[in-house]
Amino acid sequence: MQPTQRPLLARLARANPTSVFLAALALVLVALFAPGPVGGLLLLALAAGLAYLLATTWPVQAPQTRLLRLVMLTLLVTVALVKLF
């Protein structure tokens, strides 16, 4: 591990992409089917994690990728807020 690398990011880099995708999909489905505020809070927690990853990987992403990720994050936060209120 490089001195500038964070331990959480190093663990995420070693994670199986299929498992991470399935876990995120399960979280989204549970949040969408959970009643009102519970689902909204789960979606906001997922959005916070994605925002952290977006901010961390921002310098190495292409402009098109940045835009797409911002749009997806905005949609997720919008759905979370609608579900929350």
PDB file of C-alpha atoms in Angstrom:
ATOM      1  CA  MET A   1       0.000   0.000   0.000  1.00  0.00           C
ATOM      2  CA  GLN A   2       1.300   3.428  -0.891  1.00  0.00           C
ATOM      3  CA  PRO A   3       1.702   5.993   1.909  1.00  0.00           C
ATOM      4  CA  THR A   4      -0.919   8.268   0.332  1.00  0.00           C
ATOM      5  CA  GLN A   5      -3.480   5.491  -0.089  1.00  0.00           C
ATOM      6  CA  ARG A   6      -6.318   5.268   2.423  1.00  0.00           C
ATOM      7  CA  PRO A   7      -7.038   1.900   4.095  1.00  0.00           C
ATOM      8  CA  LEU A   8     -10.750   1.976   3.185  1.00  0.00           C
ATOM      9  CA  LEU A   9      -9.980   2.560  -0.483  1.00  0.00           C
ATOM     10  CA  ALA A  10      -7.400  -0.223  -0.461  1.00  0.00           C
ATOM     11  CA  ARG A  11     -10.018  -2.624   0.912  1.00  0.00           C
ATOM     12  CA  LEU A  12     -12.556  -1.497  -1.670  1.00  0.00           C
ATOM     13  CA  ALA A  13     -10.033  -2.033  -4.467  1.00  0.00           C
ATOM     14  CA  ARG A  14      -9.623  -5.663  -3.403  1.00  0.00           C
ATOM     15  CA  ALA A  15     -13.383  -6.301  -3.225  1.00  0.00           C
ATOM     16  CA  ASN A  16     -15.064  -8.511  -5.791  1.00  0.00           C
ATOM     17  CA  PRO A  17     -16.930  -6.161  -8.198  1.00  0.00           C
ATOM     18  CA  THR A  18     -19.820  -8.595  -8.620  1.00  0.00           C
ATOM     19  CA  SER A  19     -20.328  -8.846  -4.865  1.00  0.00           C
ATOM     20  CA  VAL A  20     -20.202  -5.072  -4.458  1.00  0.00           C
ATOM     21  CA  PHE A  21     -22.733  -4.615  -7.265  1.00  0.00           C
ATOM     22  CA  LEU A  22     -25.104  -7.212  -5.795  1.00  0.00           C
ATOM     23  CA  ALA A  23     -24.815  -5.690  -2.309  1.00  0.00           C
ATOM     24  CA  ALA A  24     -25.558  -2.194  -3.670  1.00  0.00           C
ATOM     25  CA  LEU A  25     -28.478  -3.551  -5.691  1.00  0.00           C
ATOM     26  CA  ALA A  26     -29.876  -5.292  -2.616  1.00  0.00           C
ATOM     27  CA  LEU A  27     -29.538  -2.081  -0.585  1.00  0.00           C
ATOM     28  CA  VAL A  28     -31.341  -0.054  -3.252  1.00  0.00           C
ATOM     29  CA  LEU A  29     -34.165  -2.594  -3.510  1.00  0.00           C
ATOM     30  CA  VAL A  30     -34.591  -2.761   0.262  1.00  0.00           C
ATOM     31  CA  ALA A  31     -34.584   1.043   0.436  1.00  0.00           C
ATOM     32  CA  LEU A  32     -37.144   1.384  -2.357  1.00  0.00           C
ATOM     33  CA  PHE A  33     -39.521  -1.135  -0.784  1.00  0.00           C
ATOM     34  CA  ALA A  34     -38.997   0.017   2.807  1.00  0.00           C
ATOM     35  CA  PRO A  35     -41.652   2.340   4.195  1.00  0.00           C
ATOM     36  CA  GLY A  36     -41.151   6.112   3.839  1.00  0.00           C
ATOM     37  CA  PRO A  37     -38.412   7.595   5.993  1.00  0.00           C
ATOM     38  CA  VAL A  38     -36.515   4.342   6.516  1.00  0.00           C
ATOM     39  CA  GLY A  39     -36.046   3.857   2.783  1.00  0.00           C
ATOM     40  CA  GLY A  40     -35.168   7.508   2.296  1.00  0.00           C
ATOM     41  CA  LEU A  41     -32.475   7.347   4.968  1.00  0.00           C
ATOM     42  CA  LEU A  42     -30.996   4.184   3.442  1.00  0.00           C
ATOM     43  CA  LEU A  43     -30.860   5.857   0.036  1.00  0.00           C
ATOM     44  CA  LEU A  44     -29.258   8.962   1.537  1.00  0.00           C
ATOM     45  CA  ALA A  45     -26.639   6.768   3.230  1.00  0.00           C
ATOM     46  CA  LEU A  46     -25.890   5.128  -0.111  1.00  0.00           C
ATOM     47  CA  ALA A  47     -25.703   8.568  -1.759  1.00  0.00           C
ATOM     48  CA  ALA A  48     -23.243   9.752   0.897  1.00  0.00           C
ATOM     49  CA  GLY A  49     -20.984   6.766   0.208  1.00  0.00           C
ATOM     50  CA  LEU A  50     -21.180   7.366  -3.521  1.00  0.00           C
ATOM     51  CA  ALA A  51     -20.431  11.066  -3.044  1.00  0.00           C
ATOM     52  CA  TYR A  52     -17.319  10.120  -1.063  1.00  0.00           C
ATOM     53  CA  LEU A  53     -16.146   7.803  -3.844  1.00  0.00           C
ATOM     54  CA  LEU A  54     -16.962  10.433  -6.467  1.00  0.00           C
ATOM     55  CA  ALA A  55     -14.927  13.068  -4.647  1.00  0.00           C
ATOM     56  CA  THR A  56     -12.022  10.668  -4.165  1.00  0.00           C
ATOM     57  CA  THR A  57     -11.870   9.556  -7.806  1.00  0.00           C
ATOM     58  CA  TRP A  58     -12.705  12.964  -9.324  1.00  0.00           C
ATOM     59  CA  PRO A  59      -9.142  13.840 -10.507  1.00  0.00           C
ATOM     60  CA  VAL A  60      -8.716  10.635 -12.524  1.00  0.00           C
ATOM     61  CA  GLN A  61     -12.118  10.577 -14.244  1.00  0.00           C
ATOM     62  CA  ALA A  62     -12.862  11.812 -17.747  1.00  0.00           C
ATOM     63  CA  PRO A  63     -15.235  14.809 -17.988  1.00  0.00           C
ATOM     64  CA  GLN A  64     -18.009  12.657 -19.511  1.00  0.00           C
ATOM     65  CA  THR A  65     -17.726  10.183 -16.646  1.00  0.00           C
ATOM     66  CA  ARG A  66     -17.837  12.992 -14.106  1.00  0.00           C
ATOM     67  CA  LEU A  67     -21.021  14.375 -15.636  1.00  0.00           C
ATOM     68  CA  LEU A  68     -22.706  10.970 -15.739  1.00  0.00           C
ATOM     69  CA  ARG A  69     -21.789  10.242 -12.125  1.00  0.00           C
ATOM     70  CA  LEU A  70     -23.066  13.652 -10.989  1.00  0.00           C
ATOM     71  CA  VAL A  71     -26.363  13.078 -12.804  1.00  0.00           C
ATOM     72  CA  MET A  72     -26.768   9.624 -11.220  1.00  0.00           C
ATOM     73  CA  LEU A  73     -25.920  10.975  -7.768  1.00  0.00           C
ATOM     74  CA  THR A  74     -28.434  13.801  -8.216  1.00  0.00           C
ATOM     75  CA  LEU A  75     -31.133  11.332  -9.242  1.00  0.00           C
ATOM     76  CA  LEU A  76     -30.385   9.124  -6.238  1.00  0.00           C
ATOM     77  CA  VAL A  77     -30.566  12.060  -3.822  1.00  0.00           C
ATOM     78  CA  THR A  78     -33.798  13.250  -5.453  1.00  0.00           C
ATOM     79  CA  VAL A  79     -35.425   9.836  -5.082  1.00  0.00           C
ATOM     80  CA  ALA A  80     -34.190   9.638  -1.480  1.00  0.00           C
ATOM     81  CA  LEU A  81     -35.654  13.035  -0.612  1.00  0.00           C
ATOM     82  CA  VAL A  82     -38.971  12.229  -2.281  1.00  0.00           C
ATOM     83  CA  LYS A  83     -39.118   8.962  -0.341  1.00  0.00           C
ATOM     84  CA  LEU A  84     -38.105  10.708   2.881  1.00  0.00           C
ATOM     85  CA  PHE A  85     -40.845  13.357   2.717  1.00  0.00           C
TER      86      PHE A  85
END
